[in-house]
JSON list of C-alpha atoms in Angstrom, two decimals:
[
{"chain": "R", "resi": 34, "resn": "MET", "atom": "CA", "xyz": [128.62, 19.57, -8.47]},
{"chain": "R", "resi": 35, "resn": "ALA", "atom": "CA", "xyz": [128.68, 18.96, -12.14]},
{"chain": "R", "resi": 36, "resn": "ILE", "atom": "CA", "xyz": [128.61, 22.02, -15.05]},
{"chain": "R", "resi": 37, "resn": "PRO", "atom": "CA", "xyz": [126.04, 21.26, -17.03]},
{"chain": "R", "resi": 38, "resn": "ALA", "atom": "CA", "xyz": [126.12, 21.69, -21.00]},
{"chain": "R", "resi": 39, "resn": "TYR", "atom": "CA", "xyz": [123.41, 23.64, -22.67]},
{"chain": "R", "resi": 40, "resn": "LEU", "atom": "CA", "xyz": [121.79, 22.39, -26.02]},
{"chain": "R", "resi": 41, "resn": "TRP", "atom": "CA", "xyz": [119.88, 24.43, -28.98]},
{"chain": "R", "resi": 42, "resn": "LEU", "atom": "CA", "xyz": [118.16, 22.13, -31.41]},
{"chain": "R", "resi": 43, "resn": "LYS", "atom": "CA", "xyz": [116.62, 23.00, -34.63]},
{"chain": "R", "resi": 44, "resn": "ASP", "atom": "CA", "xyz": [114.31, 21.26, -36.74]},
{"chain": "R", "resi": 45, "resn": "ASP", "atom": "CA", "xyz": [114.56, 20.87, -40.32]},
{"chain": "R", "resi": 46, "resn": "GLY", "atom": "CA", "xyz": [111.97, 23.91, -40.84]},
{"chain": "R", "resi": 47, "resn": "GLY", "atom": "CA", "xyz": [114.24, 26.10, -38.79]},
{"chain": "R", "resi": 48, "resn": "ALA", "atom": "CA", "xyz": [112.03, 26.18, -35.68]},
{"chain": "R", "resi": 49, "resn": "ASP", "atom": "CA", "xyz": [113.68, 25.82, -32.51]},
{"chain": "R", "resi": 50, "resn": "ILE", "atom": "CA", "xyz": [113.06, 22.19, -30.54]},
{"chain": "R", "resi": 51, "resn": "LYS", "atom": "CA", "xyz": [112.41, 23.88, -26.99]},
{"chain": "R", "resi": 52, "resn": "GLY", "atom": "CA", "xyz": [114.13, 22.79, -23.80]},
{"chain": "R", "resi": 53, "resn": "SER", "atom": "CA", "xyz": [112.90, 22.73, -20.16]},
{"chain": "R", "resi": 54, "resn": "VAL", "atom": "CA", "xyz": [115.67, 25.08, -18.86]},
{"chain": "R", "resi": 55, "resn": "ASP", "atom": "CA", "xyz": [114.61, 28.52, -17.50]},
{"chain": "R", "resi": 56, "resn": "VAL", "atom": "CA", "xyz": [117.58, 30.09, -16.10]},
{"chain": "R", "resi": 57, "resn": "GLN", "atom": "CA", "xyz": [118.30, 33.12, -17.62]},
{"chain": "R", "resi": 58, "resn": "GLY", "atom": "CA", "xyz": [120.34, 33.28, -20.94]},
{"chain": "R", "resi": 59, "resn": "ARG", "atom": "CA", "xyz": [120.03, 30.04, -21.44]},
{"chain": "R", "resi": 60, "resn": "GLU", "atom": "CA", "xyz": [116.02, 29.79, -22.05]},
{"chain": "R", "resi": 61, "resn": "GLY", "atom": "CA", "xyz": [114.39, 27.29, -23.47]},
{"chain": "R", "resi": 62, "resn": "SER", "atom": "CA", "xyz": [117.31, 25.10, -23.76]},
{"chain": "R", "resi": 63, "resn": "ILE", "atom": "CA", "xyz": [118.01, 21.46, -23.18]},
{"chain": "R", "resi": 64, "resn": "GLU", "atom": "CA", "xyz": [120.57, 20.68, -20.15]},
{"chain": "R", "resi": 65, "resn": "ILE", "atom": "CA", "xyz": [122.91, 17.98, -21.35]},
{"chain": "R", "resi": 66, "resn": "VAL", "atom": "CA", "xyz": [123.58, 15.65, -18.42]},
{"chain": "R", "resi": 67, "resn": "ALA", "atom": "CA", "xyz": [126.26, 13.47, -19.85]},
{"chain": "R", "resi": 68, "resn": "LEU", "atom": "CA", "xyz": [128.27, 13.84, -23.50]},
{"chain": "R", "resi": 69, "resn": "GLU", "atom": "CA", "xyz": [130.67, 11.51, -25.26]},
{"chain": "R", "resi": 70, "resn": "HIS", "atom": "CA", "xyz": [132.62, 11.55, -28.25]},
{"chain": "R", "resi": 71, "resn": "ALA", "atom": "CA", "xyz": [135.28, 9.51, -29.56]},
{"chain": "R", "resi": 72, "resn": "LEU", "atom": "CA", "xyz": [138.14, 10.27, -32.43]},
{"chain": "R", "resi": 73, "resn": "HIS", "atom": "CA", "xyz": [140.42, 8.05, -33.31]},
{"chain": "R", "resi": 74, "resn": "ILE", "atom": "CA", "xyz": [143.70, 7.68, -36.07]},
{"chain": "R", "resi": 75, "resn": "PRO", "atom": "CA", "xyz": [144.02, 4.03, -37.83]},
{"chain": "R", "resi": 76, "resn": "THR", "atom": "CA", "xyz": [146.91, 2.26, -37.72]},
{"chain": "R", "resi": 77, "resn": "GLY", "atom": "CA", "xyz": [148.26, -0.47, -39.49]},
{"chain": "R", "resi": 78, "resn": "ASN", "atom": "CA", "xyz": [148.13, -3.96, -37.23]},
{"chain": "R", "resi": 79, "resn": "SER", "atom": "CA", "xyz": [152.01, -4.37, -38.01]},
{"chain": "R", "resi": 80, "resn": "THR", "atom": "CA", "xyz": [153.97, -1.51, -38.34]},
{"chain": "R", "resi": 81, "resn": "GLY", "atom": "CA", "xyz": [151.46, 0.92, -35.59]},
{"chain": "R", "resi": 82, "resn": "LYS", "atom": "CA", "xyz": [151.58, 3.73, -38.84]},
{"chain": "R", "resi": 83, "resn": "LEU", "atom": "CA", "xyz": [149.17, 5.83, -39.49]},
{"chain": "R", "resi": 84, "resn": "ILE", "atom": "CA", "xyz": [147.07, 4.47, -42.51]},
{"chain": "R", "resi": 85, "resn": "GLY", "atom": "CA", "xyz": [144.65, 7.05, -42.91]},
{"chain": "R", "resi": 86, "resn": "THR", "atom": "CA", "xyz": [142.78, 10.54, -41.26]},
{"chain": "R", "resi": 87, "resn": "ARG", "atom": "CA", "xyz": [141.14, 10.96, -38.39]},
{"chain": "R", "resi": 88, "resn": "VAL", "atom": "CA", "xyz": [137.82, 9.15, -37.61]},
{"chain": "R", "resi": 89, "resn": "HIS", "atom": "CA", "xyz": [135.55, 11.01, -35.30]},
{"chain": "R", "resi": 90, "resn": "ASP", "atom": "CA", "xyz": [132.94, 8.76, -33.71]},
{"chain": "R", "resi": 91, "resn": "LEU", "atom": "CA", "xyz": [129.26, 10.01, -32.70]},
{"chain": "R", "resi": 92, "resn": "LEU", "atom": "CA", "xyz": [128.73, 12.55, -30.47]},
{"chain": "R", "resi": 93, "resn": "VAL", "atom": "CA", "xyz": [125.89, 11.44, -28.27]},
{"chain": "R", "resi": 94, "resn": "PHE", "atom": "CA", "xyz": [124.44, 13.16, -25.58]},
{"chain": "R", "resi": 95, "resn": "THR", "atom": "CA", "xyz": [122.15, 12.10, -22.73]},
{"chain": "R", "resi": 96, "resn": "LYS", "atom": "CA", "xyz": [119.74, 14.77, -21.28]},
{"chain": "R", "resi": 97, "resn": "GLU", "atom": "CA", "xyz": [116.62, 14.18, -18.72]},
{"chain": "R", "resi": 98, "resn": "VAL", "atom": "CA", "xyz": [113.16, 14.07, -19.91]},
{"chain": "R", "resi": 99, "resn": "ASN", "atom": "CA", "xyz": [111.81, 17.60, -20.49]},
{"chain": "R", "resi": 100, "resn": "ALA", "atom": "CA", "xyz": [109.84, 19.69, -23.56]},
{"chain": "R", "resi": 101, "resn": "SER", "atom": "CA", "xyz": [111.43, 18.21, -25.83]},
{"chain": "R", "resi": 102, "resn": "THR", "atom": "CA", "xyz": [110.92, 14.26, -25.50]},
{"chain": "R", "resi": 103, "resn": "PRO", "atom": "CA", "xyz": [107.84, 14.41, -26.70]},
{"chain": "R", "resi": 104, "resn": "TYR", "atom": "CA", "xyz": [109.29, 15.89, -29.96]},
{"chain": "R", "resi": 105, "resn": "LEU", "atom": "CA", "xyz": [112.19, 13.61, -30.31]},
{"chain": "R", "resi": 106, "resn": "TYR", "atom": "CA", "xyz": [110.47, 10.52, -29.72]},
{"chain": "R", "resi": 107, "resn": "LYS", "atom": "CA", "xyz": [107.90, 11.47, -32.20]},
{"chain": "R", "resi": 108, "resn": "ALA", "atom": "CA", "xyz": [110.52, 11.93, -34.79]},
{"chain": "R", "resi": 109, "resn": "VAL", "atom": "CA", "xyz": [111.67, 8.34, -33.49]},
{"chain": "R", "resi": 110, "resn": "MET", "atom": "CA", "xyz": [108.50, 6.61, -34.12]},
{"chain": "R", "resi": 111, "resn": "LYS", "atom": "CA", "xyz": [107.97, 7.96, -37.57]},
{"chain": "R", "resi": 112, "resn": "SER", "atom": "CA", "xyz": [111.54, 7.31, -38.43]},
{"chain": "R", "resi": 113, "resn": "ASP", "atom": "CA", "xyz": [112.25, 10.96, -39.42]},
{"chain": "R", "resi": 114, "resn": "TRP", "atom": "CA", "xyz": [115.33, 11.70, -37.12]},
{"chain": "R", "resi": 115, "resn": "HIS", "atom": "CA", "xyz": [117.88, 12.23, -40.01]},
{"chain": "R", "resi": 116, "resn": "GLY", "atom": "CA", "xyz": [116.58, 15.96, -41.16]},
{"chain": "R", "resi": 117, "resn": "LEU", "atom": "CA", "xyz": [115.96, 16.42, -37.47]},
{"chain": "R", "resi": 118, "resn": "VAL", "atom": "CA", "xyz": [118.67, 18.23, -36.41]},
{"chain": "R", "resi": 119, "resn": "THR", "atom": "CA", "xyz": [119.61, 21.14, -38.74]},
{"chain": "R", "resi": 120, "resn": "ALA", "atom": "CA", "xyz": [121.76, 23.46, -35.95]},
{"chain": "R", "resi": 121, "resn": "LEU", "atom": "CA", "xyz": [123.23, 21.96, -32.91]},
{"chain": "R", "resi": 122, "resn": "VAL", "atom": "CA", "xyz": [125.01, 24.53, -30.43]},
{"chain": "R", "resi": 123, "resn": "LEU", "atom": "CA", "xyz": [126.57, 23.29, -26.89]},
{"chain": "R", "resi": 124, "resn": "MET", "atom": "CA", "xyz": [127.44, 25.93, -24.50]},
{"chain": "R", "resi": 125, "resn": "PHE", "atom": "CA", "xyz": [129.15, 25.57, -21.27]},
{"chain": "R", "resi": 126, "resn": "PRO", "atom": "CA", "xyz": [129.47, 27.76, -18.27]},
{"chain": "R", "resi": 127, "resn": "LEU", "atom": "CA", "xyz": [132.69, 28.42, -17.48]},
{"chain": "R", "resi": 128, "resn": "PHE", "atom": "CA", "xyz": [133.73, 31.02, -14.65]},
{"chain": "R", "resi": 129, "resn": "LEU", "atom": "CA", "xyz": [130.31, 32.23, -15.03]},
{"chain": "R", "resi": 130, "resn": "GLN", "atom": "CA", "xyz": [130.20, 33.05, -18.11]},
{"chain": "R", "resi": 131, "resn": "LEU", "atom": "CA", "xyz": [128.11, 30.48, -21.30]},
{"chain": "R", "resi": 132, "resn": "THR", "atom": "CA", "xyz": [130.97, 30.09, -23.80]},
{"chain": "R", "resi": 133, "resn": "ARG", "atom": "CA", "xyz": [130.02, 28.75, -26.88]},
{"chain": "R", "resi": 134, "resn": "ARG", "atom": "CA", "xyz": [132.74, 25.26, -27.17]},
{"chain": "R", "resi": 135, "resn": "PHE", "atom": "CA", "xyz": [130.54, 23.76, -30.21]},
{"chain": "R", "resi": 136, "resn": "CYS", "atom": "CA", "xyz": [128.63, 24.90, -33.00]},
{"chain": "R", "resi": 137, "resn": "HIS", "atom": "CA", "xyz": [128.03, 22.81, -35.80]},
{"chain": "R", "resi": 138, "resn": "GLU", "atom": "CA", "xyz": [125.44, 23.27, -38.87]},
{"chain": "R", "resi": 139, "resn": "SER", "atom": "CA", "xyz": [123.99, 20.84, -41.14]},
{"chain": "R", "resi": 140, "resn": "THR", "atom": "CA", "xyz": [123.86, 18.26, -38.18]},
{"chain": "R", "resi": 141, "resn": "ILE", "atom": "CA", "xyz": [122.29, 15.00, -39.38]},
{"chain": "R", "resi": 142, "resn": "MET", "atom": "CA", "xyz": [120.76, 12.88, -36.08]},
{"chain": "R", "resi": 143, "resn": "GLN", "atom": "CA", "xyz": [121.53, 9.58, -36.45]},
{"chain": "R", "resi": 144, "resn": "ASN", "atom": "CA", "xyz": [119.42, 8.39, -33.82]},
{"chain": "R", "resi": 145, "resn": "VAL", "atom": "CA", "xyz": [117.23, 8.90, -30.39]}
]
C-alpha cells in the first residue's frame, strides 16, 4: 500500500484551502496521490562539462477530487492562479509519525 503525502495550501489572503482529509492530525489537508519533480544540471553537448547551476523543474502533484477542487477550478476560470498559493507544505507519514519533508513559502502556482 502506498504512503500518501499531505498538502496544506494557503491562498494569497492567508486563508487555508481546505481539503477533505479527516485523519487525526491531518484534518483539512489535501491527500496527494502522486508527486513529480525533476532536477538537472546543464552540460555542454561536446564536452559534457557543467555549464550552469542546477535547474529545478516544476513540482507537479496529483490529487483526488475533494473539497479543494472547486476552489482550484475557480482560480483557473478566473486565470488567477499566480497568487493562489502562498504557503505549500508537504508532509509524509514515516514510521507512524507525520514528518515535514518539504515546506516552501511564497510559492507561485503556475497551472492547475
